[in-house]
Amino acid sequence: MQNIKIILDSIVENYKTILKDNLIGIYIHGSLAMDCFNPDISDIDFLVVVKENINANDKRKLVDILLELSKDGPGKGLEMSVLLEKVVKNFKHPTPYILHYSNAYKATYEANHSYLCEDGEDPDLAAHITITRARGICIYGSSIEDIFSPVPRKDYLKSIYFDIANSREEIIKLPMYTILNLSRVLYYLKEDVICSKKRGWTMGML
C-alpha cells in the first residue's frame, strides 16, 4: 500500500488542479483523524467543500483520481462526499451532497464511465460532519471552524441510529466492526463523548 501521506498529497494536488478557485477545503474524518487507522481494514474518509456545483466532467475527474489511488490504497478504499459551502454553513438533515464515492460504488464507477452518484441526500453526513468538527483534520483550505456549522444533537442521534439500524443482521457478517460501532454509540449516549470505535470499546469495557 502507498504511504498515506502520498495518497493525501495526491488528492490535494489533483483536486486543486481540477476545482481551482471553487475548492474551499478538504477535511479528513473517521479512523485516520481519530488515530486508530488500520491500513488493512480501514478506509480514508474525507469531505470536500466547494463554493458552487461542479459540472459532470469535473465530477468524473474527481472520481477517477480515487479509482486510481484505490489500486494501491487501504483495505476498505476511500470514501468521499463533496458538499456545497452553503449546505455545511447552514446545516440540514439529511444532508445534501453533490458527489459521493466509496467502495460500495467502485465497481459501478469502473464499469460505467458516465455514472455519477450525485445530487442526493445522506443521513450519515450528520455524523461525518460532527466528527469532522470534533476530531477532523483540514489537509487543505479554510479551517474547520470557519466552514462547518454545528450539527444539532438530535440530528447527530438520527444519523448514528441510522448507521446501526441493521446491526442485528450485520453482526453476523461483520461482528468486530458492528460491536465496535455499537460500543461507540453507547458511549456517546452515556457520556456525550464523540470517539473512535476503538475508544468506545475500551471505555465500554471499564
C-alpha positions in Angstrom: 0.0 0.0 0.0 1.1 3.5 -0.7 2.1 5.8 2.1 -0.9 7.6 3.5 0.7 11.0 3.1 1.4 10.3 -0.6 -2.3 9.4 -1.1 -3.5 12.6 0.7 -1.0 14.8 -1.1 -2.1 13.4 -4.4 -5.8 14.1 -3.6 -5.0 17.7 -2.6 -2.9 18.5 -5.7 -5.2 16.8 -8.2 -8.4 18.3 -6.6 -6.7 21.8 -6.6 -6.0 21.4 -10.3 -9.5 20.2 -11.2 -11.5 22.5 -9.0 -9.3 25.6 -8.9 -10.9 28.6 -7.1 -14.1 26.6 -6.5 -12.3 24.4 -3.9 -12.8 25.7 -0.3 -11.2 22.8 1.6 -10.6 19.1 2.1 -11.2 17.5 5.5 -10.3 14.1 7.0 -12.7 12.4 9.4 -13.1 8.8 10.6 -10.4 6.5 11.8 -7.5 8.4 10.2 -8.5 11.5 12.1 -9.0 9.6 15.3 -5.6 8.0 15.4 -6.9 4.4 15.0 -6.4 3.8 11.3 -5.5 0.3 10.2 -4.5 0.1 6.6 -5.7 -3.5 6.3 -9.3 -2.9 7.4 -9.9 0.9 7.4 -10.8 3.4 4.7 -9.7 7.0 4.2 -12.8 9.2 4.9 -12.9 12.8 3.7 -15.2 15.6 2.9 -14.6 18.2 0.1 -16.3 21.6 0.3 -16.8 23.7 -2.8 -18.4 27.2 -3.4 -20.7 26.1 -6.2 -21.8 23.0 -8.1 -19.4 21.1 -10.4 -20.0 20.1 -14.0 -20.3 16.4 -14.7 -16.9 16.2 -16.5 -15.1 17.6 -13.4 -17.1 15.3 -11.1 -15.9 12.3 -13.1 -12.3 13.5 -12.9 -12.6 13.7 -9.1 -13.8 10.1 -9.1 -11.2 8.9 -11.5 -8.4 10.2 -9.2 -9.9 8.0 -6.4 -10.2 5.0 -8.6 -6.6 5.2 -9.5 -5.4 5.8 -5.9 -7.6 2.9 -4.7 -5.5 0.4 -6.7 -2.8 0.7 -4.0 -4.9 2.1 -1.2 -6.1 0.9 2.2 -8.1 -2.2 2.6 -11.6 -0.5 2.6 -10.5 2.0 0.0 -11.6 5.7 0.1 -14.8 7.4 0.9 -15.6 11.0 -0.2 -18.6 13.3 -0.2 -18.5 16.7 -2.0 -20.6 19.3 -0.2 -21.6 22.9 -1.1 -20.4 25.6 1.2 -24.0 26.9 1.8 -25.0 23.4 3.0 -22.3 23.0 5.6 -22.7 26.6 6.8 -26.5 26.1 7.2 -26.8 22.5 8.2 -29.8 20.4 7.3 -30.6 16.8 7.9 -30.5 14.6 5.9 -27.6 16.5 4.3 -27.4 17.1 0.5 -24.3 16.2 -1.4 -23.3 16.9 -5.0 -21.0 13.9 -5.4 -20.2 10.7 -3.5 -17.6 8.0 -3.8 -17.0 4.9 -1.8 -16.1 1.2 -2.2 -19.8 0.4 -2.5 -19.9 2.3 -5.8 -16.4 1.5 -7.0 -17.5 -1.4 -9.3 -20.2 0.7 -10.9 -17.9 3.6 -11.4 -15.4 1.3 -13.1 -18.0 -0.4 -15.3 -19.8 2.8 -16.4 -17.6 5.8 -17.1 -20.6 8.1 -17.4 -22.0 7.1 -14.0 -22.1 9.5 -11.1 -23.5 9.1 -7.6 -24.6 12.7 -7.4 -27.2 15.2 -6.1 -28.6 13.1 -3.3 -29.1 13.3 0.5 -27.2 11.2 3.0 -28.2 10.8 6.7 -24.7 9.6 7.5 -23.3 13.1 6.8 -24.6 14.4 10.1 -22.3 12.0 11.9 -19.4 12.7 9.5 -19.7 16.5 10.0 -20.0 16.1 13.7 -16.8 14.0 13.8 -15.1 16.5 11.5 -15.9 19.3 13.8 -14.8 17.4 16.9 -11.7 15.5 15.6 -11.3 16.3 11.9 -8.1 17.3 10.1 -8.0 20.0 7.5 -5.5 19.0 4.8 -6.2 21.9 2.6 -8.1 25.2 2.7 -10.2 27.0 5.2 -10.3 25.9 8.8 -13.0 23.5 10.0 -14.3 26.1 12.5 -14.8 28.6 9.7 -16.7 26.3 7.3 -18.8 23.8 9.3 -21.7 24.9 11.4 -22.6 22.8 14.4 -24.9 19.7 13.9 -27.9 19.7 16.3 -27.6 16.8 18.7 -31.0 15.4 17.6 -29.7 15.2 14.0 -26.4 13.5 15.1 -28.5 11.0 17.0 -30.7 10.3 14.0 -27.5 9.8 12.0 -25.9 7.3 14.3 -29.2 5.4 14.8 -29.5 5.1 11.0 -25.9 3.8 10.9 -26.7 1.0 13.4 -30.3 0.2 12.2 -29.2 -3.1 10.6 -26.8 -4.2 13.3 -28.8 -7.4 14.0 -28.1 -8.7 10.5 -24.6 -7.1 10.1 -23.2 -8.6 13.3 -23.3 -12.0 11.6 -21.3 -10.8 8.6 -19.1 -8.2 10.3 -19.0 -9.0 14.0 -15.9 -6.9 15.0 -17.0 -3.8 13.1 -20.6 -3.9 14.4 -19.6 -4.5 18.0 -17.1 -1.7 17.9 -19.6 0.6 16.3 -22.3 -0.2 18.8 -19.8 0.4 21.6 -19.1 3.9 20.3 -22.7 4.8 20.0 -23.4 3.5 23.6 -20.5 5.6 24.9 -21.9 8.7 23.3 -25.3 8.1 24.7 -23.9 7.6 28.2 -21.2 10.2 28.3 -21.9 12.6 25.4 -18.4 12.0 24.1 -17.6 11.6 20.4 -14.9 9.0 20.0 -13.5 6.3 17.7 -14.8 2.7 17.6 -11.6 1.6 19.4 -12.1 4.2 22.2 -15.8 3.3 22.5 -14.9 -0.3 23.0 -12.2 0.5 25.6 -14.5 2.7 27.6 -17.3 0.2 27.3 -15.1 -2.5 28.9 -14.5 -0.4 32.1 
